[in-house]
Short mmCIF file of C-alpha atoms and ligand atoms in Angstrom, two decimals:
data_model
loop_
_atom_site.label_atom_id
_atom_site.label_comp_id
_atom_site.label_asym_id
_atom_site.label_seq_id
_atom_site.Cartn_x
_atom_site.Cartn_y
_atom_site.Cartn_z
CA MET A 1 -29.84 12.27 -34.28
CA LEU A 2 -31.89 9.82 -32.29
CA GLU A 3 -33.78 10.41 -29.09
CA ARG A 4 -32.56 8.24 -26.27
CA ARG A 5 -34.47 4.99 -25.94
CA LYS A 6 -36.38 4.12 -22.80
CA THR A 7 -34.59 0.80 -22.53
CA ALA A 8 -31.03 1.93 -23.01
CA MET A 9 -29.59 -1.40 -24.19
CA TYR A 10 -27.49 -1.10 -27.34
CA LYS A 11 -25.64 -3.58 -29.53
CA ILE A 12 -22.35 -2.27 -30.86
CA ALA A 13 -20.47 -3.94 -33.71
CA VAL A 14 -16.78 -3.71 -32.88
CA LEU A 15 -14.54 -3.97 -35.95
CA ALA A 16 -11.05 -3.37 -34.61
CA GLY A 17 -9.19 -4.12 -37.86
CA ASP A 18 -5.41 -4.07 -38.19
CA GLY A 19 -2.24 -2.45 -36.83
CA ILE A 20 -3.09 -0.04 -34.01
CA GLY A 21 -6.84 -0.61 -34.67
CA PRO A 22 -7.23 -3.29 -31.94
CA GLU A 23 -5.02 -1.28 -29.53
CA VAL A 24 -7.06 1.93 -29.70
CA MET A 25 -10.33 0.00 -29.84
CA ALA A 26 -9.55 -1.75 -26.53
CA GLU A 27 -9.32 1.68 -24.87
CA ALA A 28 -12.56 2.95 -26.45
CA VAL A 29 -14.38 -0.14 -25.20
CA LYS A 30 -12.87 0.38 -21.74
CA VAL A 31 -14.19 3.97 -21.70
CA LEU A 32 -17.62 2.88 -22.92
CA ARG A 33 -17.75 0.33 -20.09
CA ALA A 34 -17.03 3.17 -17.66
CA VAL A 35 -19.91 5.39 -18.86
CA GLU A 36 -22.25 2.44 -19.11
CA LYS A 37 -22.61 2.10 -15.35
CA LYS A 38 -22.67 5.79 -14.64
CA PHE A 39 -25.29 6.85 -17.18
CA GLY A 40 -27.73 3.94 -17.04
CA LEU A 41 -26.75 2.51 -20.42
CA GLU A 42 -26.10 -1.11 -21.33
CA PHE A 43 -23.87 -2.21 -24.17
CA GLU A 44 -23.43 -5.53 -25.87
CA PHE A 45 -20.17 -5.54 -27.83
CA ARG A 46 -20.13 -7.88 -30.82
CA GLU A 47 -16.77 -8.34 -32.50
CA GLY A 48 -16.35 -8.79 -36.24
CA LEU A 49 -13.49 -9.07 -38.71
CA ALA A 50 -12.65 -6.34 -41.21
CA GLY A 51 -9.68 -5.33 -43.37
CA GLY A 52 -6.50 -7.39 -43.36
CA ALA A 53 -7.69 -9.44 -40.37
CA ALA A 54 -10.69 -10.57 -42.47
CA ILE A 55 -8.53 -11.21 -45.56
CA ASP A 56 -6.38 -13.59 -43.48
CA VAL A 57 -9.42 -15.62 -42.40
CA HIS A 58 -11.97 -15.24 -45.21
CA GLY A 59 -9.90 -14.04 -48.17
CA MET A 60 -11.85 -10.77 -48.39
CA PRO A 61 -11.82 -7.47 -46.47
CA LEU A 62 -15.54 -7.32 -45.74
CA PRO A 63 -17.04 -10.79 -45.37
CA GLU A 64 -20.79 -11.27 -45.52
CA SER A 65 -20.74 -12.37 -41.85
CA THR A 66 -19.38 -8.94 -40.83
CA VAL A 67 -22.01 -7.06 -42.86
CA LYS A 68 -24.69 -9.23 -41.25
CA LEU A 69 -23.30 -8.59 -37.77
CA CYS A 70 -23.31 -4.81 -38.37
CA GLY A 71 -26.88 -4.99 -39.67
CA GLU A 72 -27.93 -6.60 -36.39
CA CYS A 73 -26.33 -3.85 -34.32
CA ASP A 74 -27.35 -0.29 -33.39
CA ALA A 75 -23.98 1.20 -34.33
CA VAL A 76 -20.60 0.22 -35.76
CA LEU A 77 -17.35 1.20 -34.08
CA PHE A 78 -14.45 0.79 -36.49
CA GLY A 79 -10.72 0.85 -35.65
CA ALA A 80 -8.41 1.06 -38.66
CA VAL A 81 -7.42 -1.26 -41.48
CA GLY A 82 -4.47 -1.93 -43.76
CA GLY A 83 -0.79 -2.58 -43.52
CA PRO A 84 2.24 -3.72 -45.55
CA LYS A 85 1.22 -7.38 -45.25
CA TRP A 86 -1.71 -6.76 -47.63
CA ASP A 87 -0.14 -4.12 -49.89
CA GLY A 88 0.25 -6.63 -52.72
CA VAL A 89 -3.39 -7.77 -52.90
CA GLU A 90 -5.47 -6.74 -55.91
CA SER A 91 -7.25 -3.43 -55.55
CA ARG A 92 -10.81 -4.76 -55.09
CA LEU A 93 -9.58 -6.88 -52.18
CA ARG A 94 -7.53 -4.20 -50.39
CA PRO A 95 -8.25 -3.88 -46.65
CA GLU A 96 -9.52 -0.27 -47.10
CA ARG A 97 -12.38 -1.67 -49.22
CA ALA A 98 -14.01 -2.72 -45.94
CA ILE A 99 -14.89 0.89 -45.08
CA LEU A 100 -16.10 1.74 -48.57
CA GLY A 101 -18.20 -1.43 -48.56
CA LEU A 102 -19.82 -0.58 -45.22
CA ARG A 103 -20.57 3.01 -46.29
CA LYS A 104 -22.18 1.74 -49.47
CA HIS A 105 -24.12 -1.10 -47.88
CA PHE A 106 -25.60 1.03 -45.10
CA GLY A 107 -26.14 4.17 -47.24
CA LEU A 108 -23.87 6.36 -45.08
CA TYR A 109 -23.82 9.57 -47.09
CA ALA A 110 -22.70 12.16 -44.53
CA ASN A 111 -19.29 12.20 -42.91
CA LEU A 112 -18.90 14.37 -39.82
CA ARG A 113 -15.43 15.33 -38.69
CA PRO A 114 -15.07 17.71 -35.80
CA ALA A 115 -11.73 19.53 -35.52
CA VAL A 116 -11.26 20.94 -32.05
CA LEU A 117 -8.09 22.27 -30.56
CA PHE A 118 -7.74 21.17 -26.95
CA PRO A 119 -6.16 24.18 -25.18
CA PRO A 120 -3.34 22.14 -23.56
CA LEU A 121 -2.25 21.06 -27.06
CA ILE A 122 -2.14 24.51 -28.60
CA ASP A 123 1.61 24.32 -29.16
CA ALA A 124 1.24 21.05 -31.10
CA SER A 125 -0.53 22.94 -33.92
CA PRO A 126 1.60 24.15 -36.82
CA LEU A 127 -0.28 27.49 -36.67
CA LYS A 128 0.43 30.38 -34.32
CA ARG A 129 -1.42 30.32 -31.01
CA GLU A 130 -3.46 33.49 -31.74
CA ILE A 131 -4.69 32.07 -35.06
CA VAL A 132 -5.59 28.58 -33.93
CA GLU A 133 -6.93 29.13 -30.41
CA GLU A 134 -10.52 29.68 -31.61
CA LEU A 135 -10.56 26.49 -33.72
CA ASP A 136 -13.74 24.48 -33.15
CA LEU A 137 -15.32 23.40 -36.41
CA LEU A 138 -17.28 20.51 -37.83
CA ILE A 139 -16.90 19.43 -41.42
CA VAL A 140 -19.97 17.75 -42.92
CA ARG A 141 -18.79 16.06 -46.09
CA GLU A 142 -21.06 14.40 -48.64
CA LEU A 143 -19.71 10.88 -48.87
CA THR A 144 -21.37 8.83 -51.58
CA GLY A 145 -21.74 11.14 -54.60
CA GLY A 146 -19.72 13.52 -56.76
CA LEU A 147 -16.51 12.91 -58.64
CA TYR A 148 -15.48 9.71 -56.84
CA PHE A 149 -18.60 7.80 -57.85
CA GLY A 150 -19.92 9.59 -60.97
CA THR A 151 -20.04 7.71 -64.25
CA PRO A 152 -18.77 7.51 -66.91
CA LYS A 153 -15.22 7.30 -65.69
CA GLY A 154 -12.32 5.65 -67.41
CA ARG A 155 -9.63 5.91 -70.02
CA ASP A 156 -9.59 5.54 -73.78
CA GLU A 157 -7.27 5.93 -76.68
CA SER A 158 -7.90 7.33 -80.11
CA GLY A 159 -5.37 8.03 -82.85
CA GLY A 160 -2.55 7.28 -80.40
CA LYS A 161 -3.82 9.90 -77.92
CA VAL A 162 -4.75 8.69 -74.44
CA ARG A 163 -7.51 10.42 -72.48
CA ALA A 164 -8.84 9.83 -68.94
CA PHE A 165 -12.12 11.11 -67.56
CA ASP A 166 -14.22 11.28 -64.38
CA THR A 167 -17.73 12.65 -63.97
CA MET A 168 -18.89 14.96 -61.24
CA THR A 169 -22.58 14.53 -60.67
CA TYR A 170 -25.06 15.44 -57.93
CA THR A 171 -28.82 15.12 -57.69
CA GLU A 172 -31.01 17.54 -55.78
CA HIS A 173 -31.87 14.75 -53.34
CA GLU A 174 -28.22 13.94 -52.58
CA ILE A 175 -27.52 17.58 -51.74
CA GLU A 176 -30.70 18.10 -49.77
CA ARG A 177 -30.23 15.19 -47.38
CA VAL A 178 -26.65 16.06 -46.42
CA ALA A 179 -27.58 19.75 -46.07
CA HIS A 180 -30.25 18.83 -43.51
CA ILE A 181 -27.61 17.00 -41.46
CA ALA A 182 -25.35 20.09 -41.52
CA PHE A 183 -28.13 22.49 -40.47
CA LYS A 184 -29.31 20.18 -37.69
CA ALA A 185 -25.74 19.89 -36.40
CA ALA A 186 -25.36 23.70 -36.53
CA GLN A 187 -28.51 24.13 -34.44
CA LYS A 188 -26.71 22.33 -31.62
CA ARG A 189 -23.55 24.40 -32.06
CA ARG A 190 -22.94 28.08 -32.92
CA LYS A 191 -25.66 28.15 -35.60
CA ARG A 192 -23.51 29.01 -38.62
CA VAL A 193 -23.22 26.92 -41.78
CA THR A 194 -20.61 27.75 -44.42
CA SER A 195 -21.46 25.92 -47.61
CA VAL A 196 -18.33 25.40 -49.69
CA ASP A 197 -18.48 25.02 -53.47
CA LYS A 198 -16.98 26.21 -56.75
CA ALA A 199 -20.14 27.81 -58.15
CA ASN A 200 -18.15 30.21 -60.31
CA VAL A 201 -16.98 27.26 -62.45
CA LEU A 202 -18.95 24.06 -61.79
CA GLU A 203 -22.55 23.31 -62.72
CA THR A 204 -22.85 20.82 -59.84
CA SER A 205 -21.80 23.62 -57.47
CA ARG A 206 -24.48 25.93 -58.83
CA LEU A 207 -27.10 23.28 -58.11
CA TRP A 208 -25.46 22.69 -54.70
CA ARG A 209 -25.85 26.38 -53.83
CA GLU A 210 -29.48 26.52 -54.96
CA VAL A 211 -30.49 23.43 -53.00
CA VAL A 212 -28.59 24.47 -49.85
CA GLU A 213 -30.41 27.83 -49.93
CA LYS A 214 -33.76 26.06 -50.17
CA VAL A 215 -32.90 23.78 -47.24
CA ALA A 216 -31.67 26.79 -45.21
CA ALA A 217 -35.18 28.26 -45.29
CA ALA A 218 -36.28 25.49 -42.91
CA TYR A 219 -33.66 26.58 -40.35
CA PRO A 220 -34.23 30.32 -39.75
CA ASP A 221 -32.15 30.17 -36.56
CA VAL A 222 -29.02 29.14 -38.54
CA GLU A 223 -27.00 31.66 -40.58
CA LEU A 224 -25.85 30.47 -44.01
CA PHE A 225 -22.69 31.65 -45.77
CA HIS A 226 -21.30 30.53 -49.12
CA MET A 227 -17.60 30.28 -49.85
CA TYR A 228 -15.55 29.07 -52.81
CA VAL A 229 -13.39 26.08 -51.99
CA ASP A 230 -10.11 27.79 -52.93
CA ASN A 231 -10.89 30.66 -50.57
CA CYS A 232 -12.01 28.22 -47.85
CA SER A 233 -8.73 26.30 -47.92
CA MET A 234 -6.96 29.64 -47.40
CA GLN A 235 -9.35 30.92 -44.71
CA MET A 236 -8.86 27.70 -42.73
CA VAL A 237 -5.25 28.60 -42.07
CA ILE A 238 -5.73 32.39 -41.83
CA ASN A 239 -8.78 32.48 -39.56
CA PRO A 240 -10.16 29.02 -38.70
CA GLY A 241 -12.17 30.47 -35.80
CA GLN A 242 -14.71 31.98 -38.25
CA PHE A 243 -16.07 28.50 -39.07
CA ASP A 244 -18.71 26.58 -37.17
CA VAL A 245 -20.13 23.96 -39.58
CA ILE A 246 -18.60 23.56 -43.04
CA LEU A 247 -20.89 21.77 -45.48
CA THR A 248 -19.33 20.50 -48.67
CA GLU A 249 -19.33 17.86 -51.39
CA ASN A 250 -17.22 14.72 -51.47
CA THR A 251 -13.93 15.76 -53.13
CA PHE A 252 -13.71 19.21 -51.52
CA GLY A 253 -14.56 17.63 -48.15
CA ASP A 254 -11.85 15.01 -48.52
CA ILE A 255 -9.21 17.70 -48.96
CA LEU A 256 -10.55 20.24 -46.45
CA SER A 257 -10.99 17.65 -43.71
CA ASP A 258 -7.34 16.62 -43.97
CA GLU A 259 -6.38 20.28 -43.81
CA SER A 260 -8.48 20.71 -40.67
CA ALA A 261 -6.88 17.58 -39.16
CA VAL A 262 -3.40 19.00 -39.34
CA LEU A 263 -4.49 22.21 -37.58
CA THR A 264 -5.26 20.31 -34.41
CA GLY A 265 -1.74 18.95 -33.98
CA SER A 266 -2.13 15.18 -34.25
CA ILE A 267 -4.22 12.83 -36.33
CA GLY A 268 -4.39 10.65 -33.21
CA MET A 269 -6.95 13.08 -31.74
CA LEU A 270 -9.56 13.18 -34.51
CA PRO A 271 -12.81 11.21 -34.48
CA SER A 272 -15.44 10.87 -37.21
CA ALA A 273 -18.98 9.70 -37.76
CA SER A 274 -20.66 8.52 -40.96
CA LEU A 275 -24.44 8.89 -40.97
CA GLY A 276 -27.29 7.98 -43.29
CA ASP A 277 -31.08 7.82 -43.20
CA LYS A 278 -31.14 4.85 -40.90
CA GLN A 279 -28.95 3.09 -38.37
CA PRO A 280 -26.46 1.59 -37.96
CA TYR A 281 -24.13 4.56 -38.37
CA LEU A 282 -20.37 4.08 -38.40
CA TYR A 283 -17.83 5.72 -36.10
CA GLU A 284 -14.08 5.62 -36.61
CA PRO A 285 -10.89 7.53 -35.86
CA THR A 286 -9.67 9.41 -38.94
CA HIS A 287 -6.20 7.88 -38.75
CA GLY A 288 -5.06 4.65 -40.38
CA SER A 289 -3.54 1.51 -38.91
CA ALA A 290 -0.13 3.18 -38.29
CA PRO A 291 1.98 0.05 -38.93
CA ASP A 292 5.10 2.03 -37.95
CA ILE A 293 4.02 2.12 -34.28
CA ALA A 294 1.70 -0.92 -34.07
CA GLY A 295 2.46 -3.14 -31.07
CA SER A 296 4.66 -0.54 -29.36
CA GLY A 297 2.02 0.93 -27.02
CA ARG A 298 2.62 4.38 -28.52
CA ALA A 299 -0.72 4.84 -30.32
CA ASN A 300 -2.94 7.65 -29.12
CA PRO A 301 -6.38 6.16 -28.35
CA ILE A 302 -8.16 9.54 -28.07
CA ALA A 303 -9.47 9.62 -31.67
CA CYS A 304 -11.13 6.24 -31.13
CA ILE A 305 -12.40 7.24 -27.67
CA LEU A 306 -13.91 10.44 -29.11
CA SER A 307 -15.45 8.42 -31.95
CA ALA A 308 -17.20 6.36 -29.27
CA SER A 309 -18.39 9.62 -27.72
CA MET A 310 -19.86 10.68 -31.10
CA MET A 311 -21.63 7.31 -31.25
CA LEU A 312 -23.28 7.95 -27.88
CA GLU A 313 -24.47 11.33 -29.10
CA TYR A 314 -25.56 10.61 -32.68
CA SER A 315 -26.75 6.99 -32.46
CA PHE A 316 -27.97 6.66 -28.88
CA GLY A 317 -29.00 10.24 -27.99
CA ALA A 318 -26.90 9.93 -24.81
CA SER A 319 -25.38 13.44 -24.87
CA ASP A 320 -24.71 13.36 -21.13
CA ALA A 321 -22.43 10.32 -21.45
CA ALA A 322 -20.87 11.76 -24.65
CA SER A 323 -19.95 15.02 -22.88
CA ALA A 324 -18.60 13.13 -19.89
CA ILE A 325 -16.12 11.41 -22.22
CA LYS A 326 -15.09 14.68 -23.89
CA GLN A 327 -14.60 16.32 -20.50
CA ALA A 328 -12.58 13.38 -19.22
CA VAL A 329 -10.28 13.64 -22.27
CA THR A 330 -9.82 17.37 -21.65
CA ARG A 331 -9.02 16.73 -18.00
CA ALA A 332 -6.49 14.03 -18.90
CA LEU A 333 -4.76 16.50 -21.22
CA ASN A 334 -5.00 19.31 -18.66
CA GLY A 335 -3.43 16.88 -16.19
CA GLY A 336 -0.36 16.77 -18.46
CA TYR A 337 -0.79 13.17 -19.70
CA ARG A 338 0.51 12.70 -23.24
CA THR A 339 0.94 9.83 -25.66
CA ALA A 340 4.10 10.04 -27.81
CA ASP A 341 2.45 11.83 -30.77
CA ILE A 342 1.44 14.82 -28.59
CA TYR A 343 4.40 14.77 -26.20
CA SER A 344 6.72 17.74 -26.47
CA GLY A 345 9.01 17.09 -23.51
CA LYS A 346 6.60 18.46 -20.89
CA GLY A 347 4.03 16.51 -18.86
CA ARG A 348 3.95 12.72 -18.43
CA LEU A 349 4.51 10.37 -21.34
CA VAL A 350 1.98 7.53 -21.18
CA SER A 351 1.19 4.41 -23.20
CA THR A 352 -2.02 3.68 -25.13
CA ALA A 353 -3.48 1.63 -22.27
CA GLU A 354 -2.42 4.16 -19.61
CA MET A 355 -4.18 6.97 -21.50
CA GLY A 356 -7.34 4.82 -21.61
CA ASP A 357 -7.10 4.20 -17.85
CA ILE A 358 -6.59 7.90 -17.10
CA VAL A 359 -9.66 8.89 -19.16
CA VAL A 360 -11.65 6.22 -17.29
CA ASP A 361 -10.43 7.63 -13.96
CA TYR A 362 -11.68 11.10 -14.90
CA ILE A 363 -15.16 9.85 -15.90
P1 NAD B 1 -1.74 6.46 -40.71
O1 NAD B 1 -2.83 7.39 -40.28
O2 NAD B 1 -1.89 5.05 -40.34
O3 NAD B 1 -0.35 7.01 -40.12
C1 NAD B 1 0.20 8.28 -40.47
C2 NAD B 1 1.18 8.71 -39.37
O4 NAD B 1 0.44 9.10 -38.20
C3 NAD B 1 2.12 7.60 -38.91
O5 NAD B 1 3.37 8.15 -38.60
C4 NAD B 1 1.46 7.04 -37.67
O6 NAD B 1 2.38 6.50 -36.73
C5 NAD B 1 0.80 8.29 -37.08
N1 NAD B 1 -0.46 7.95 -36.38
C6 NAD B 1 -1.63 7.57 -36.93
N2 NAD B 1 -2.52 7.33 -35.97
C7 NAD B 1 -1.93 7.55 -34.80
C8 NAD B 1 -2.33 7.45 -33.45
N3 NAD B 1 -3.58 7.08 -33.10
N4 NAD B 1 -1.43 7.74 -32.48
C9 NAD B 1 -0.19 8.13 -32.79
N5 NAD B 1 0.26 8.25 -34.06
C10 NAD B 1 -0.59 7.95 -35.05
O7 NAD B 1 -1.61 6.64 -42.29
P2 NAD B 1 -0.66 5.86 -43.32
O8 NAD B 1 0.67 5.61 -42.71
O9 NAD B 1 -0.76 6.63 -44.56
O10 NAD B 1 -1.39 4.47 -43.56
C11 NAD B 1 -1.08 3.26 -42.87
C12 NAD B 1 -2.09 2.19 -43.28
O11 NAD B 1 -3.40 2.59 -42.85
C13 NAD B 1 -2.19 2.01 -44.79
O12 NAD B 1 -2.38 0.64 -45.06
C14 NAD B 1 -3.42 2.81 -45.18
O13 NAD B 1 -4.01 2.36 -46.36
C15 NAD B 1 -4.30 2.58 -43.96
N6 NAD B 1 -5.32 3.60 -43.73
C16 NAD B 1 -6.49 3.17 -43.19
C17 NAD B 1 -7.47 4.08 -42.85
C18 NAD B 1 -8.71 3.56 -42.19
O14 NAD B 1 -8.73 2.45 -41.73
N7 NAD B 1 -9.75 4.37 -42.09
C19 NAD B 1 -7.26 5.44 -43.06
C20 NAD B 1 -6.04 5.87 -43.58
C21 NAD B 1 -5.06 4.93 -43.90
#
């Protein structure tokens, strides 16, 4: 995390994308404009094309001009990409390639996904109130190694028998750097890291455990626990309140972070940050482009607004402005304002833009 600069002028690459991406992004920008004045910050928003919107203009989901724009900025705020219009394009040109391309280009190896249950939304969770009320965890997922990227991977055929294979691989360095991010994050929270692996079966997990223990020695104020991934997926629904920071590798993190998302009630509430060794980092809501509701004013902009709040904290060191946004969101929810995805018949149903305005009013 960066210290706040003396001259608090920041360039933000705004890649709104497709579907509800531009709708939720407009609200996040509105909220950023509101904290700008109040907290002595200054933002220059620079818009770029990504996903289907870029395919339509440049024939590719992540044009060189967008990568260049991001490289010139202090942080990247990403909306969402994809939609039925581009479903037929070949796989290397799919809109979703834009995010993978940005992660790869900027070396973003740690994905942070907080899962917090806002008390007014407790009944939107599929879990019982007494189980879910303590939920406040952060998943730190390794993003650029492991099974998804290991080689060799492929398919072959011999004697009429077809075989497919993937390789799970981790280096000490890859584990070490993401572990530091998890421990640093825990120092600012409840000071507990649960490292999740499958060390009873996998060699990569045994190395993972060894390296995480070594890194832990540098953070004596943080308690370290180890848990097998199968047990963790169960504990998350039995007693999610026991977790503070969950540190895990790419594949396990992919699955556990979706599990944590569903506990909070709506995917429209969940932000994320992808960090590396140097800026720009990337911030995005965890949801997709939701083509089923695009253009209807029903999208919940809170995930994108909270992603902007993570950007203030992790890229600009502006924790005061970041907390002001989180508090304003809580107050909007306490005030009974609900977009359609979190509306259960009580409170006031509001549109995407109205929710943005209400959050701004509370700042
Ligand atoms: P999705 O997240 O777009 O939608 C899943 C469901 O959640 C839908 O019913 C949608 O209406 C609802 N939803 C999502 N975000 C919401 C919000 N902010 N407010 C209210 N409701 C919301 O996932 P999907 O339907 O599987 O995918 C749609 C498209 O998005 C696909 O093209 C997919 O590839 C793409 N996608 C992109 C990203 C990304 O850009 N990071 C992530 C996931 C999916």
